[in-house]
Each structure stands twice: as C-alpha cells, then as structure tokens.
C-alpha cells in the first residue's frame, strides 16, 4: 500500500487497511475473473428499507434484452406523481450489477421519496464503450414513456450513478441533449469517473492505499474504452460544448484519485451556465456510500439525500 495520511478518522484508517488486504487486485485479472471475485465477496441481499413495490422487468435494449429494477417507495410527504431517478451502478464498467447496488437504491428511493430505476447495463470488456451509455439512454427513454405506470412523473427524471455510473449519467445527459431525447431534470455524479484523471493533484496524492488506486482506474479505462476516448459519449469532458446540460450535483470523495477531476468538471459546467451543486465528502474514500454498515456512511448518505432533494422538482 501507499503511505496514507496520518490525520484520517480512525474508522477510515481501519477500513482502508481492511480493503487493502481484502479487496481483489482487479488490475491483474480479466473482466470475468474480476466479476467472480467481486461476486464472491457479496453478502446476502437485504430487504430494508421497506418499499411499496419492487419490480424486475426487461425492456428492448440496443444490445438485446435490458434488465431494469424499479423501486417505488412508500409515500411519506409527496402527493401526485413521484420524481424519478434512473440509476447506473459503479464497478469500473466491468463488474457489479443490480444486486450489488440493491440496498443503496432502496435507501435512495426511501430517503428521497423518488422512484429509482436501476439499470443492468452491458459490461466491458465484452461490450466496449459506448455500449453501457446506450443502455442507460434506453432506460431513460423507457422511463419517459412508461414510468407513469408506476406512479412516476415522466417530466421529472434525473439520472444518477456512482463511480463509472457517474460517468454514464454525465454522458447520457450529453446524449439526451444532442439527440433531442427526453428532458433530464438533473444529473447526480457521485465520485464520478470523468476523463482519465491523470495530471491532477489528487491523482498523485491518492494513487495508492486509498482503495480506488490508479492502477485499477487505468485498467477500467482500458477495458471499457480501449479506443474512442475522444468521444463525449465516452468521456464527458470531451464535449465540444457543455451548454444546455441538466443541473448537476457533483459529489466526489476527498480521499480519491478522482476527486480533483470532479471539481474541474464542476467548474466546466458552471462556465457553460449549468447550475452546479458541488459537495466534497471530506475525509472519506471512493465507494463509501455503498458501505452501508460503515460508521460514517449514514451521515454521508444524509448529505447525499439532501443534495438530491435540492434538484429542481425533487424538493
């Protein structure tokens, strides 16, 4: 491992040490091997918080059947049609699925009182970029056409994702604008993969020893986009213009090689006239929001839910 800062919260230091010892070295694996290793680590699926309904369904995707999971919360304060979040899971574009992020999507639906549509997009390297983005786009189109059947508001659809899913949320926002597709009410980018990241201070400072190491980041990119990285549908920083994109919530983790690139993208969007809410999870590491049992996660999630509720139409 790298030499970590000495001022970390004790629970953060303990967790990072455990991850150093136990998380698979995916950069030395094939995509299939990485998926198997991640699956072997996954605990039993939880059923909390309770929901009004959970529906697994399949739609026609650009590469064949595309699985979606629709989370409908119990109503607490809202009346009328509910806001909608189309969600893309993280996993470096290579691993994770609907089940790995099931608890997080349940919590998001319950705590923001929104309908969450989780997307089981095609994974790399078998399906290189922009296959995952195209699946995300198909899910947004489906939500705009069909979410009313679940009590959702087709005029109030945001996209969200963590890590690689943050990239897909940013790129699908660009695709929807450029294609004249469904109007997206907001983009929620949680410690997102934006560009290749090298050259920033955080990419150097947190290159190793903080869970999301640079060797893995480069492996993810090489699997997802061995070519074509100059396309805005693969790397949202490459768009010729960022004007007219949806309001953004950008929330990186401080102890993450990707932190500074998220702040740069926030500045890019602001310069293009896009409303941006930027929140850095100080003292926390990449992926923390999906560690439900970690001591500092509940407070971080409370901040995340408040950020989502700050989007237009989501209050």
PDB file of C-alpha atoms in Angstrom:
ATOM      1  CA  UNK A   1       0.000   0.000   0.000  1.00  0.00           C
ATOM      2  CA  UNK A   2       0.973   3.648  -0.278  1.00  0.00           C
ATOM      3  CA  UNK A   3       1.728   5.832   2.723  1.00  0.00           C
ATOM      4  CA  UNK A   4      -1.581   7.176   3.994  1.00  0.00           C
ATOM      5  CA  UNK A   5      -2.197  10.490   5.675  1.00  0.00           C
ATOM      6  CA  UNK A   6      -1.823  10.472   9.430  1.00  0.00           C
ATOM      7  CA  UNK A   7      -4.881  12.633  10.121  1.00  0.00           C
ATOM      8  CA  UNK A   8      -7.534  10.167   8.959  1.00  0.00           C
ATOM      9  CA  UNK A   9     -10.510   9.270  11.114  1.00  0.00           C
ATOM     10  CA  UNK A  10      -9.623   6.010  12.913  1.00  0.00           C
ATOM     11  CA  UNK A  11     -12.563   4.218  11.321  1.00  0.00           C
ATOM     12  CA  UNK A  12     -11.449   5.362   7.870  1.00  0.00           C
ATOM     13  CA  UNK A  13      -7.897   4.156   8.503  1.00  0.00           C
ATOM     14  CA  UNK A  14      -9.207   0.801   9.708  1.00  0.00           C
ATOM     15  CA  UNK A  15     -11.500   0.393   6.706  1.00  0.00           C
ATOM     16  CA  UNK A  16      -8.816   1.331   4.187  1.00  0.00           C
ATOM     17  CA  UNK A  17      -6.439  -1.148   5.804  1.00  0.00           C
ATOM     18  CA  UNK A  18      -9.069  -3.875   5.529  1.00  0.00           C
ATOM     19  CA  UNK A  19      -9.720  -3.016   1.894  1.00  0.00           C
ATOM     20  CA  UNK A  20      -6.004  -3.066   1.159  1.00  0.00           C
ATOM     21  CA  UNK A  21      -5.834  -6.590   2.499  1.00  0.00           C
ATOM     22  CA  UNK A  22      -9.115  -7.977   1.212  1.00  0.00           C
ATOM     23  CA  UNK A  23     -10.233  -6.270  -1.987  1.00  0.00           C
ATOM     24  CA  UNK A  24      -9.263  -8.172  -5.155  1.00  0.00           C
ATOM     25  CA  UNK A  25      -6.415  -6.759  -7.230  1.00  0.00           C
ATOM     26  CA  UNK A  26      -8.662  -6.386 -10.261  1.00  0.00           C
ATOM     27  CA  UNK A  27      -5.959  -4.759 -12.381  1.00  0.00           C
ATOM     28  CA  UNK A  28      -4.259  -8.170 -12.593  1.00  0.00           C
ATOM     29  CA  UNK A  29      -7.439 -10.010 -13.633  1.00  0.00           C
ATOM     30  CA  UNK A  30      -9.592 -10.482 -16.676  1.00  0.00           C
ATOM     31  CA  UNK A  31     -13.050  -8.926 -16.604  1.00  0.00           C
ATOM     32  CA  UNK A  32     -14.649 -12.307 -15.921  1.00  0.00           C
ATOM     33  CA  UNK A  33     -12.205 -13.034 -13.093  1.00  0.00           C
ATOM     34  CA  UNK A  34     -12.886  -9.651 -11.517  1.00  0.00           C
ATOM     35  CA  UNK A  35     -16.632 -10.246 -11.655  1.00  0.00           C
ATOM     36  CA  UNK A  36     -16.268 -13.623  -9.990  1.00  0.00           C
ATOM     37  CA  UNK A  37     -14.051 -12.170  -7.262  1.00  0.00           C
ATOM     38  CA  UNK A  38     -16.470  -9.326  -6.539  1.00  0.00           C
ATOM     39  CA  UNK A  39     -19.450 -11.690  -6.529  1.00  0.00           C
ATOM     40  CA  UNK A  40     -17.695 -13.955  -4.031  1.00  0.00           C
ATOM     41  CA  UNK A  41     -17.394 -11.026  -1.610  1.00  0.00           C
ATOM     42  CA  UNK A  42     -21.051 -10.016  -1.752  1.00  0.00           C
ATOM     43  CA  UNK A  43     -23.149 -10.658   1.334  1.00  0.00           C
ATOM     44  CA  UNK A  44     -26.789 -11.703   1.396  1.00  0.00           C
ATOM     45  CA  UNK A  45     -29.255  -9.364  -0.259  1.00  0.00           C
ATOM     46  CA  UNK A  46     -31.083  -7.173   2.229  1.00  0.00           C
ATOM     47  CA  UNK A  47     -34.749  -6.229   2.115  1.00  0.00           C
ATOM     48  CA  UNK A  48     -34.573  -2.946   4.028  1.00  0.00           C
ATOM     49  CA  UNK A  49     -35.747  -0.289   3.903  1.00  0.00           C
ATOM     50  CA  UNK A  50     -39.218  -1.500   3.083  1.00  0.00           C
ATOM     51  CA  UNK A  51     -40.733  -0.318  -0.202  1.00  0.00           C
ATOM     52  CA  UNK A  52     -44.201  -0.010  -1.655  1.00  0.00           C
ATOM     53  CA  UNK A  53     -43.059  -2.210  -4.540  1.00  0.00           C
ATOM     54  CA  UNK A  54     -40.001  -3.601  -6.274  1.00  0.00           C
ATOM     55  CA  UNK A  55     -40.324  -4.771  -9.862  1.00  0.00           C
ATOM     56  CA  UNK A  56     -37.791  -6.546 -12.062  1.00  0.00           C
ATOM     57  CA  UNK A  57     -38.520  -6.187 -15.747  1.00  0.00           C
ATOM     58  CA  UNK A  58     -36.854  -6.417 -19.136  1.00  0.00           C
ATOM     59  CA  UNK A  59     -37.071  -3.928 -21.980  1.00  0.00           C
ATOM     60  CA  UNK A  60     -35.734  -3.954 -25.533  1.00  0.00           C
ATOM     61  CA  UNK A  61     -32.232  -2.525 -25.303  1.00  0.00           C
ATOM     62  CA  UNK A  62     -29.804  -1.636 -28.070  1.00  0.00           C
ATOM     63  CA  UNK A  63     -27.873  -4.864 -27.454  1.00  0.00           C
ATOM     64  CA  UNK A  64     -30.818  -7.118 -26.653  1.00  0.00           C
ATOM     65  CA  UNK A  65     -32.968  -7.521 -23.517  1.00  0.00           C
ATOM     66  CA  UNK A  66     -32.067  -4.947 -20.874  1.00  0.00           C
ATOM     67  CA  UNK A  67     -32.914  -5.671 -17.238  1.00  0.00           C
ATOM     68  CA  UNK A  68     -34.261  -2.867 -15.039  1.00  0.00           C
ATOM     69  CA  UNK A  69     -35.268  -2.847 -11.387  1.00  0.00           C
ATOM     70  CA  UNK A  70     -37.907  -0.316 -10.344  1.00  0.00           C
ATOM     71  CA  UNK A  71     -38.032   0.800  -6.697  1.00  0.00           C
ATOM     72  CA  UNK A  72     -41.227   2.553  -5.596  1.00  0.00           C
ATOM     73  CA  UNK A  73     -41.107   3.996  -2.061  1.00  0.00           C
ATOM     74  CA  UNK A  74     -43.914   4.313   0.416  1.00  0.00           C
ATOM     75  CA  UNK A  75     -45.340   7.807   0.250  1.00  0.00           C
ATOM     76  CA  UNK A  76     -44.388   9.981   3.200  1.00  0.00           C
ATOM     77  CA  UNK A  77     -44.827  13.617   2.221  1.00  0.00           C
ATOM     78  CA  UNK A  78     -45.421  13.738  -1.514  1.00  0.00           C
ATOM     79  CA  UNK A  79     -48.744  13.682  -3.309  1.00  0.00           C
ATOM     80  CA  UNK A  80     -49.168  13.215  -7.025  1.00  0.00           C
ATOM     81  CA  UNK A  81     -46.643  11.651  -9.374  1.00  0.00           C
ATOM     82  CA  UNK A  82     -43.214  10.975  -7.876  1.00  0.00           C
ATOM     83  CA  UNK A  83     -39.883  12.258  -9.223  1.00  0.00           C
ATOM     84  CA  UNK A  84     -37.740   9.615 -10.909  1.00  0.00           C
ATOM     85  CA  UNK A  85     -34.048   8.712 -10.795  1.00  0.00           C
ATOM     86  CA  UNK A  86     -32.557   6.458 -13.469  1.00  0.00           C
ATOM     87  CA  UNK A  87     -29.524   4.952 -11.739  1.00  0.00           C
ATOM     88  CA  UNK A  88     -26.299   3.461 -13.118  1.00  0.00           C
ATOM     89  CA  UNK A  89     -24.208   1.393 -10.706  1.00  0.00           C
ATOM     90  CA  UNK A  90     -20.452   1.684 -10.306  1.00  0.00           C
ATOM     91  CA  UNK A  91     -17.918  -1.077 -10.824  1.00  0.00           C
ATOM     92  CA  UNK A  92     -15.400   0.307 -13.263  1.00  0.00           C
ATOM     93  CA  UNK A  93     -17.683  -0.501 -16.220  1.00  0.00           C
ATOM     94  CA  UNK A  94     -16.563  -4.129 -15.732  1.00  0.00           C
ATOM     95  CA  UNK A  95     -18.345  -5.566 -12.679  1.00  0.00           C
ATOM     96  CA  UNK A  96     -21.277  -5.056 -10.281  1.00  0.00           C
ATOM     97  CA  UNK A  97     -24.942  -5.349 -11.173  1.00  0.00           C
ATOM     98  CA  UNK A  98     -28.473  -4.734  -9.915  1.00  0.00           C
ATOM     99  CA  UNK A  99     -27.889  -6.808  -6.777  1.00  0.00           C
ATOM    100  CA  UNK A 100     -24.621  -5.204  -5.683  1.00  0.00           C
ATOM    101  CA  UNK A 101     -26.336  -1.811  -5.512  1.00  0.00           C
ATOM    102  CA  UNK A 102     -29.767  -3.030  -4.438  1.00  0.00           C
ATOM    103  CA  UNK A 103     -29.526  -1.796  -0.839  1.00  0.00           C
ATOM    104  CA  UNK A 104     -28.263   1.613  -1.958  1.00  0.00           C
ATOM    105  CA  UNK A 105     -31.108   2.010  -4.461  1.00  0.00           C
ATOM    106  CA  UNK A 106     -33.633   1.007  -1.780  1.00  0.00           C
ATOM    107  CA  UNK A 107     -32.193   3.607   0.558  1.00  0.00           C
ATOM    108  CA  UNK A 108     -32.183   6.281  -2.148  1.00  0.00           C
ATOM    109  CA  UNK A 109     -35.802   5.636  -3.094  1.00  0.00           C
ATOM    110  CA  UNK A 110     -36.935   5.652   0.548  1.00  0.00           C
ATOM    111  CA  UNK A 111     -34.960   8.682   1.711  1.00  0.00           C
ATOM    112  CA  UNK A 112     -35.546  10.930  -1.302  1.00  0.00           C
ATOM    113  CA  UNK A 113     -39.109   9.685  -1.870  1.00  0.00           C
ATOM    114  CA  UNK A 114     -38.420   9.089  -5.527  1.00  0.00           C
ATOM    115  CA  UNK A 115     -38.885   6.164  -7.879  1.00  0.00           C
ATOM    116  CA  UNK A 116     -35.477   4.684  -8.695  1.00  0.00           C
ATOM    117  CA  UNK A 117     -34.909   2.751 -11.910  1.00  0.00           C
ATOM    118  CA  UNK A 118     -31.659   0.766 -11.684  1.00  0.00           C
ATOM    119  CA  UNK A 119     -30.092  -0.249 -14.996  1.00  0.00           C
ATOM    120  CA  UNK A 120     -28.289  -3.554 -15.600  1.00  0.00           C
ATOM    121  CA  UNK A 121     -26.191  -2.165 -18.430  1.00  0.00           C
ATOM    122  CA  UNK A 122     -23.828  -4.245 -20.540  1.00  0.00           C
ATOM    123  CA  UNK A 123     -20.364  -4.663 -19.055  1.00  0.00           C
ATOM    124  CA  UNK A 124     -16.897  -4.289 -20.524  1.00  0.00           C
ATOM    125  CA  UNK A 125     -14.650  -5.581 -21.943  1.00  0.00           C
ATOM    126  CA  UNK A 126     -17.126  -7.793 -23.798  1.00  0.00           C
ATOM    127  CA  UNK A 127     -19.216  -4.699 -24.538  1.00  0.00           C
ATOM    128  CA  UNK A 128     -16.877  -1.724 -25.035  1.00  0.00           C
ATOM    129  CA  UNK A 129     -17.892   1.916 -24.908  1.00  0.00           C
ATOM    130  CA  UNK A 130     -20.349   3.385 -25.511  1.00  0.00           C
ATOM    131  CA  UNK A 131     -22.498   0.257 -25.029  1.00  0.00           C
ATOM    132  CA  UNK A 132     -23.167   0.994 -21.352  1.00  0.00           C
ATOM    133  CA  UNK A 133     -24.154   4.572 -22.116  1.00  0.00           C
ATOM    134  CA  UNK A 134     -26.529   3.427 -24.854  1.00  0.00           C
ATOM    135  CA  UNK A 135     -28.217   1.080 -22.375  1.00  0.00           C
ATOM    136  CA  UNK A 136     -28.551   3.951 -19.916  1.00  0.00           C
ATOM    137  CA  UNK A 137     -30.075   6.070 -22.685  1.00  0.00           C
ATOM    138  CA  UNK A 138     -32.583   3.318 -23.496  1.00  0.00           C
ATOM    139  CA  UNK A 139     -33.571   3.201 -19.821  1.00  0.00           C
ATOM    140  CA  UNK A 140     -34.135   6.965 -19.761  1.00  0.00           C
ATOM    141  CA  UNK A 141     -36.314   6.675 -22.864  1.00  0.00           C
ATOM    142  CA  UNK A 142     -38.263   3.843 -21.237  1.00  0.00           C
ATOM    143  CA  UNK A 143     -38.796   5.891 -18.084  1.00  0.00           C
ATOM    144  CA  UNK A 144     -40.028   8.877 -20.079  1.00  0.00           C
ATOM    145  CA  UNK A 145     -42.554   6.655 -21.849  1.00  0.00           C
ATOM    146  CA  UNK A 146     -43.609   4.221 -19.128  1.00  0.00           C
ATOM    147  CA  UNK A 147     -42.808   5.381 -15.596  1.00  0.00           C
ATOM    148  CA  UNK A 148     -46.314   6.752 -15.187  1.00  0.00           C
ATOM    149  CA  UNK A 149     -47.473   3.136 -14.781  1.00  0.00           C
ATOM    150  CA  UNK A 150     -45.534   3.078 -11.500  1.00  0.00           C
ATOM    151  CA  UNK A 151     -46.759   6.455 -10.276  1.00  0.00           C
ATOM    152  CA  UNK A 152     -43.727   8.363 -11.543  1.00  0.00           C
ATOM    153  CA  UNK A 153     -43.561  11.756 -13.200  1.00  0.00           C
ATOM    154  CA  UNK A 154     -42.199  11.425 -16.766  1.00  0.00           C
ATOM    155  CA  UNK A 155     -41.459  15.151 -16.820  1.00  0.00           C
ATOM    156  CA  UNK A 156     -39.187  14.935 -13.757  1.00  0.00           C
ATOM    157  CA  UNK A 157     -36.477  12.376 -14.488  1.00  0.00           C
ATOM    158  CA  UNK A 158     -32.931  12.707 -13.155  1.00  0.00           C
ATOM    159  CA  UNK A 159     -30.000  10.424 -13.825  1.00  0.00           C
ATOM    160  CA  UNK A 160     -27.572   9.326 -11.119  1.00  0.00           C
ATOM    161  CA  UNK A 161     -24.668   6.988 -10.634  1.00  0.00           C
ATOM    162  CA  UNK A 162     -21.621   6.264  -8.553  1.00  0.00           C
ATOM    163  CA  UNK A 163     -18.104   5.975  -9.995  1.00  0.00           C
ATOM    164  CA  UNK A 164     -18.469   4.505 -13.510  1.00  0.00           C
ATOM    165  CA  UNK A 165     -22.190   5.138 -13.134  1.00  0.00           C
ATOM    166  CA  UNK A 166     -21.368   8.813 -12.620  1.00  0.00           C
ATOM    167  CA  UNK A 167     -19.652   8.787 -15.996  1.00  0.00           C
ATOM    168  CA  UNK A 168     -22.717   7.171 -17.583  1.00  0.00           C
ATOM    169  CA  UNK A 169     -25.001   9.762 -16.000  1.00  0.00           C
ATOM    170  CA  UNK A 170     -22.862  12.590 -17.376  1.00  0.00           C
ATOM    171  CA  UNK A 171     -22.552  11.093 -20.848  1.00  0.00           C
ATOM    172  CA  UNK A 172     -26.236  10.201 -21.138  1.00  0.00           C
ATOM    173  CA  UNK A 173     -27.065  13.803 -20.248  1.00  0.00           C
ATOM    174  CA  UNK A 174     -24.973  14.912 -23.208  1.00  0.00           C
ATOM    175  CA  UNK A 175     -26.572  12.309 -25.483  1.00  0.00           C
ATOM    176  CA  UNK A 176     -30.101  13.350 -24.493  1.00  0.00           C
ATOM    177  CA  UNK A 177     -29.291  16.988 -25.224  1.00  0.00           C
ATOM    178  CA  UNK A 178     -27.624  16.303 -28.564  1.00  0.00           C
ATOM    179  CA  UNK A 179     -30.245  13.810 -29.769  1.00  0.00           C
ATOM    180  CA  UNK A 180     -33.247  15.813 -28.700  1.00  0.00           C
ATOM    181  CA  UNK A 181     -34.151  12.979 -26.327  1.00  0.00           C
ATOM    182  CA  UNK A 182     -36.091  13.019 -23.077  1.00  0.00           C
ATOM    183  CA  UNK A 183     -35.568  16.083 -20.915  1.00  0.00           C
ATOM    184  CA  UNK A 184     -33.351  15.221 -17.958  1.00  0.00           C
ATOM    185  CA  UNK A 185     -34.114  17.235 -14.829  1.00  0.00           C
ATOM    186  CA  UNK A 186     -30.734  16.697 -13.176  1.00  0.00           C
ATOM    187  CA  UNK A 187     -27.538  14.673 -13.177  1.00  0.00           C
ATOM    188  CA  UNK A 188     -26.162  13.310  -9.909  1.00  0.00           C
ATOM    189  CA  UNK A 189     -22.499  12.355 -10.233  1.00  0.00           C
ATOM    190  CA  UNK A 190     -21.222  10.508  -7.156  1.00  0.00           C
ATOM    191  CA  UNK A 191     -17.391  10.281  -7.092  1.00  0.00           C
ATOM    192  CA  UNK A 192     -17.606  10.062 -10.888  1.00  0.00           C
ATOM    193  CA  UNK A 193     -15.115   8.828 -13.466  1.00  0.00           C
ATOM    194  CA  UNK A 194     -14.623  11.914 -15.642  1.00  0.00           C
ATOM    195  CA  UNK A 195     -11.775  11.750 -18.106  1.00  0.00           C
ATOM    196  CA  UNK A 196      -8.700   9.713 -17.380  1.00  0.00           C
ATOM    197  CA  UNK A 197      -7.845  11.892 -14.384  1.00  0.00           C
ATOM    198  CA  UNK A 198      -4.068  11.970 -14.674  1.00  0.00           C
ATOM    199  CA  UNK A 199      -2.302  15.271 -14.081  1.00  0.00           C
ATOM    200  CA  UNK A 200      -4.347  16.365 -11.074  1.00  0.00           C
ATOM    201  CA  UNK A 201      -3.016  16.628  -7.541  1.00  0.00           C
ATOM    202  CA  UNK A 202      -5.479  14.064  -6.171  1.00  0.00           C
ATOM    203  CA  UNK A 203      -4.474  11.559  -8.862  1.00  0.00           C
ATOM    204  CA  UNK A 204      -0.959  11.682  -7.465  1.00  0.00           C
ATOM    205  CA  UNK A 205      -1.716  12.015  -3.744  1.00  0.00           C
ATOM    206  CA  UNK A 206      -4.276   9.199  -3.616  1.00  0.00           C
ATOM    207  CA  UNK A 207      -2.775   6.960  -6.275  1.00  0.00           C
ATOM    208  CA  UNK A 208      -2.351   4.019  -3.910  1.00  0.00           C
ATOM    209  CA  UNK A 209      -3.508   2.993  -0.481  1.00  0.00           C
ATOM    210  CA  UNK A 210      -6.962   4.609  -0.628  1.00  0.00           C
ATOM    211  CA  UNK A 211      -8.962   1.708  -2.137  1.00  0.00           C
ATOM    212  CA  UNK A 212      -9.582   3.180  -5.613  1.00  0.00           C
ATOM    213  CA  UNK A 213      -5.993   3.021  -6.812  1.00  0.00           C
ATOM    214  CA  UNK A 214      -4.685   4.423 -10.066  1.00  0.00           C
ATOM    215  CA  UNK A 215      -3.667   1.020 -11.419  1.00  0.00           C
ATOM    216  CA  UNK A 216      -7.305  -0.083 -11.186  1.00  0.00           C
ATOM    217  CA  UNK A 217      -8.563   3.151 -12.736  1.00  0.00           C
ATOM    218  CA  UNK A 218      -6.328   2.671 -15.747  1.00  0.00           C
ATOM    219  CA  UNK A 219      -7.437  -0.959 -16.029  1.00  0.00           C
ATOM    220  CA  UNK A 220     -11.083   0.123 -16.011  1.00  0.00           C
ATOM    221  CA  UNK A 221     -10.497   2.578 -18.842  1.00  0.00           C
ATOM    222  CA  UNK A 222      -8.503   0.054 -20.870  1.00  0.00           C
ATOM    223  CA  UNK A 223     -11.351  -2.439 -20.566  1.00  0.00           C
ATOM    224  CA  UNK A 224     -14.196  -0.005 -21.224  1.00  0.00           C
ATOM    225  CA  UNK A 225     -12.664   2.239 -23.861  1.00  0.00           C
ATOM    226  CA  UNK A 226      -9.549   0.796 -25.478  1.00  0.00           C
ATOM    227  CA  UNK A 227     -10.285   3.249 -28.313  1.00  0.00           C
ATOM    228  CA  UNK A 228     -12.619   6.168 -28.893  1.00  0.00           C
ATOM    229  CA  UNK A 229     -11.927   8.088 -25.698  1.00  0.00           C
ATOM    230  CA  UNK A 230     -12.174  11.390 -27.549  1.00  0.00           C
ATOM    231  CA  UNK A 231     -15.959  10.929 -27.825  1.00  0.00           C
ATOM    232  CA  UNK A 232     -18.212  12.869 -25.464  1.00  0.00           C
ATOM    233  CA  UNK A 233     -20.340   9.719 -25.213  1.00  0.00           C
ATOM    234  CA  UNK A 234     -17.379   8.027 -23.519  1.00  0.00           C
ATOM    235  CA  UNK A 235     -15.658  10.913 -21.746  1.00  0.00           C
ATOM    236  CA  UNK A 236     -17.991  13.829 -20.933  1.00  0.00           C
ATOM    237  CA  UNK A 237     -15.068  16.233 -20.598  1.00  0.00           C
ATOM    238  CA  UNK A 238     -14.564  15.909 -24.377  1.00  0.00           C
ATOM    239  CA  UNK A 239     -17.865  17.540 -25.319  1.00  0.00           C
ATOM    240  CA  UNK A 240     -17.426  20.488 -27.670  1.00  0.00           C
ATOM    241  CA  UNK A 241     -19.944  22.379 -25.538  1.00  0.00           C
ATOM    242  CA  UNK A 242     -21.452  21.837 -22.113  1.00  0.00           C
ATOM    243  CA  UNK A 243     -24.168  24.432 -22.533  1.00  0.00           C
ATOM    244  CA  UNK A 244     -27.743  23.345 -22.021  1.00  0.00           C
ATOM    245  CA  UNK A 245     -26.935  20.326 -19.876  1.00  0.00           C
ATOM    246  CA  UNK A 246     -29.112  19.454 -16.846  1.00  0.00           C
ATOM    247  CA  UNK A 247     -28.421  20.928 -13.412  1.00  0.00           C
ATOM    248  CA  UNK A 248     -25.717  18.876 -11.750  1.00  0.00           C
ATOM    249  CA  UNK A 249     -24.933  17.561  -8.301  1.00  0.00           C
ATOM    250  CA  UNK A 250     -21.273  16.541  -8.220  1.00  0.00           C
ATOM    251  CA  UNK A 251     -20.116  14.796  -5.062  1.00  0.00           C
ATOM    252  CA  UNK A 252     -16.576  13.387  -5.002  1.00  0.00           C
ATOM    253  CA  UNK A 253     -14.776  11.832  -2.062  1.00  0.00           C
ATOM    254  CA  UNK A 254     -11.704  13.677  -0.811  1.00  0.00           C
ATOM    255  CA  UNK A 255      -9.514  10.561  -0.417  1.00  0.00           C
ATOM    256  CA  UNK A 256      -9.855   9.584  -4.055  1.00  0.00           C
ATOM    257  CA  UNK A 257      -7.647   9.956  -7.103  1.00  0.00           C
ATOM    258  CA  UNK A 258     -10.772  11.128  -8.973  1.00  0.00           C
ATOM    259  CA  UNK A 259     -11.560  13.999  -6.600  1.00  0.00           C
ATOM    260  CA  UNK A 260      -9.908  16.861  -8.476  1.00  0.00           C
ATOM    261  CA  UNK A 261     -11.238  15.844 -11.894  1.00  0.00           C
ATOM    262  CA  UNK A 262     -14.765  16.086 -10.457  1.00  0.00           C
ATOM    263  CA  UNK A 263     -14.091  19.631  -9.297  1.00  0.00           C
ATOM    264  CA  UNK A 264     -12.672  20.548 -12.710  1.00  0.00           C
ATOM    265  CA  UNK A 265     -15.822  19.228 -14.384  1.00  0.00           C
ATOM    266  CA  UNK A 266     -17.968  21.215 -11.969  1.00  0.00           C
ATOM    267  CA  UNK A 267     -16.086  24.354 -12.993  1.00  0.00           C
ATOM    268  CA  UNK A 268     -16.509  23.441 -16.672  1.00  0.00           C
ATOM    269  CA  UNK A 269     -20.272  23.096 -16.279  1.00  0.00           C
ATOM    270  CA  UNK A 270     -20.541  26.357 -14.340  1.00  0.00           C
ATOM    271  CA  UNK A 271     -18.598  28.172 -17.055  1.00  0.00           C
ATOM    272  CA  UNK A 272     -21.153  26.869 -19.564  1.00  0.00           C
ATOM    273  CA  UNK A 273     -24.046  28.236 -17.493  1.00  0.00           C
ATOM    274  CA  UNK A 274     -25.118  24.925 -15.976  1.00  0.00           C
ATOM    275  CA  UNK A 275     -26.315  25.129 -12.342  1.00  0.00           C
ATOM    276  CA  UNK A 276     -23.950  23.033 -10.211  1.00  0.00           C
ATOM    277  CA  UNK A 277     -24.071  21.958  -6.591  1.00  0.00           C
ATOM    278  CA  UNK A 278     -20.653  20.693  -5.571  1.00  0.00           C
ATOM    279  CA  UNK A 279     -20.112  18.740  -2.374  1.00  0.00           C
ATOM    280  CA  UNK A 280     -16.884  17.006  -1.396  1.00  0.00           C
ATOM    281  CA  UNK A 281     -17.092  14.195   1.153  1.00  0.00           C
ATOM    282  CA  UNK A 282     -14.144  15.322   3.229  1.00  0.00           C
ATOM    283  CA  UNK A 283     -12.124  12.619   4.925  1.00  0.00           C
ATOM    284  CA  UNK A 284     -13.954   9.824   3.070  1.00  0.00           C
ATOM    285  CA  UNK A 285     -12.984   7.408   0.329  1.00  0.00           C
ATOM    286  CA  UNK A 286     -14.332   6.253  -3.020  1.00  0.00           C
ATOM    287  CA  UNK A 287     -17.353   3.979  -2.717  1.00  0.00           C
ATOM    288  CA  UNK A 288     -18.194   4.936   0.861  1.00  0.00           C
ATOM    289  CA  UNK A 289     -21.918   5.459   0.230  1.00  0.00           C
ATOM    290  CA  UNK A 290     -22.417   1.797  -0.637  1.00  0.00           C
ATOM    291  CA  UNK A 291     -20.726   0.590   2.569  1.00  0.00           C
ATOM    292  CA  UNK A 292     -23.997   0.575   4.486  1.00  0.00           C
ATOM    293  CA  UNK A 293     -22.528  -0.781   7.731  1.00  0.00           C
ATOM    294  CA  UNK A 294     -19.566   1.604   7.878  1.00  0.00           C
ATOM    295  CA  UNK A 295     -19.819   4.009  10.811  1.00  0.00           C
ATOM    296  CA  UNK A 296     -19.525   7.225   8.791  1.00  0.00           C
ATOM    297  CA  UNK A 297     -21.816   6.205   5.941  1.00  0.00           C
ATOM    298  CA  UNK A 298     -25.201   7.190   7.466  1.00  0.00           C
ATOM    299  CA  UNK A 299     -24.138  10.822   7.893  1.00  0.00           C
ATOM    300  CA  UNK A 300     -22.667  10.908   4.384  1.00  0.00           C
ATOM    301  CA  UNK A 301     -25.847   9.420   2.955  1.00  0.00           C
ATOM    302  CA  UNK A 302     -27.972  12.008   4.744  1.00  0.00           C
ATOM    303  CA  UNK A 303     -25.942  14.672   2.954  1.00  0.00           C
ATOM    304  CA  UNK A 304     -26.384  12.846  -0.347  1.00  0.00           C
ATOM    305  CA  UNK A 305     -30.149  12.600   0.015  1.00  0.00           C
ATOM    306  CA  UNK A 306     -30.328  16.326   0.797  1.00  0.00           C
ATOM    307  CA  UNK A 307     -28.328  17.076  -2.348  1.00  0.00           C
ATOM    308  CA  UNK A 308     -30.732  15.010  -4.452  1.00  0.00           C
ATOM    309  CA  UNK A 309     -33.721  16.762  -2.919  1.00  0.00           C
ATOM    310  CA  UNK A 310     -32.121  20.054  -3.949  1.00  0.00           C
ATOM    311  CA  UNK A 311     -32.626  19.303  -7.634  1.00  0.00           C
ATOM    312  CA  UNK A 312     -35.477  21.149  -9.387  1.00  0.00           C
ATOM    313  CA  UNK A 313     -38.694  19.219  -8.832  1.00  0.00           C
ATOM    314  CA  UNK A 314     -37.196  16.939  -6.168  1.00  0.00           C
ATOM    315  CA  UNK A 315     -37.695  19.068  -3.045  1.00  0.00           C
TER     316      UNK A 315
END
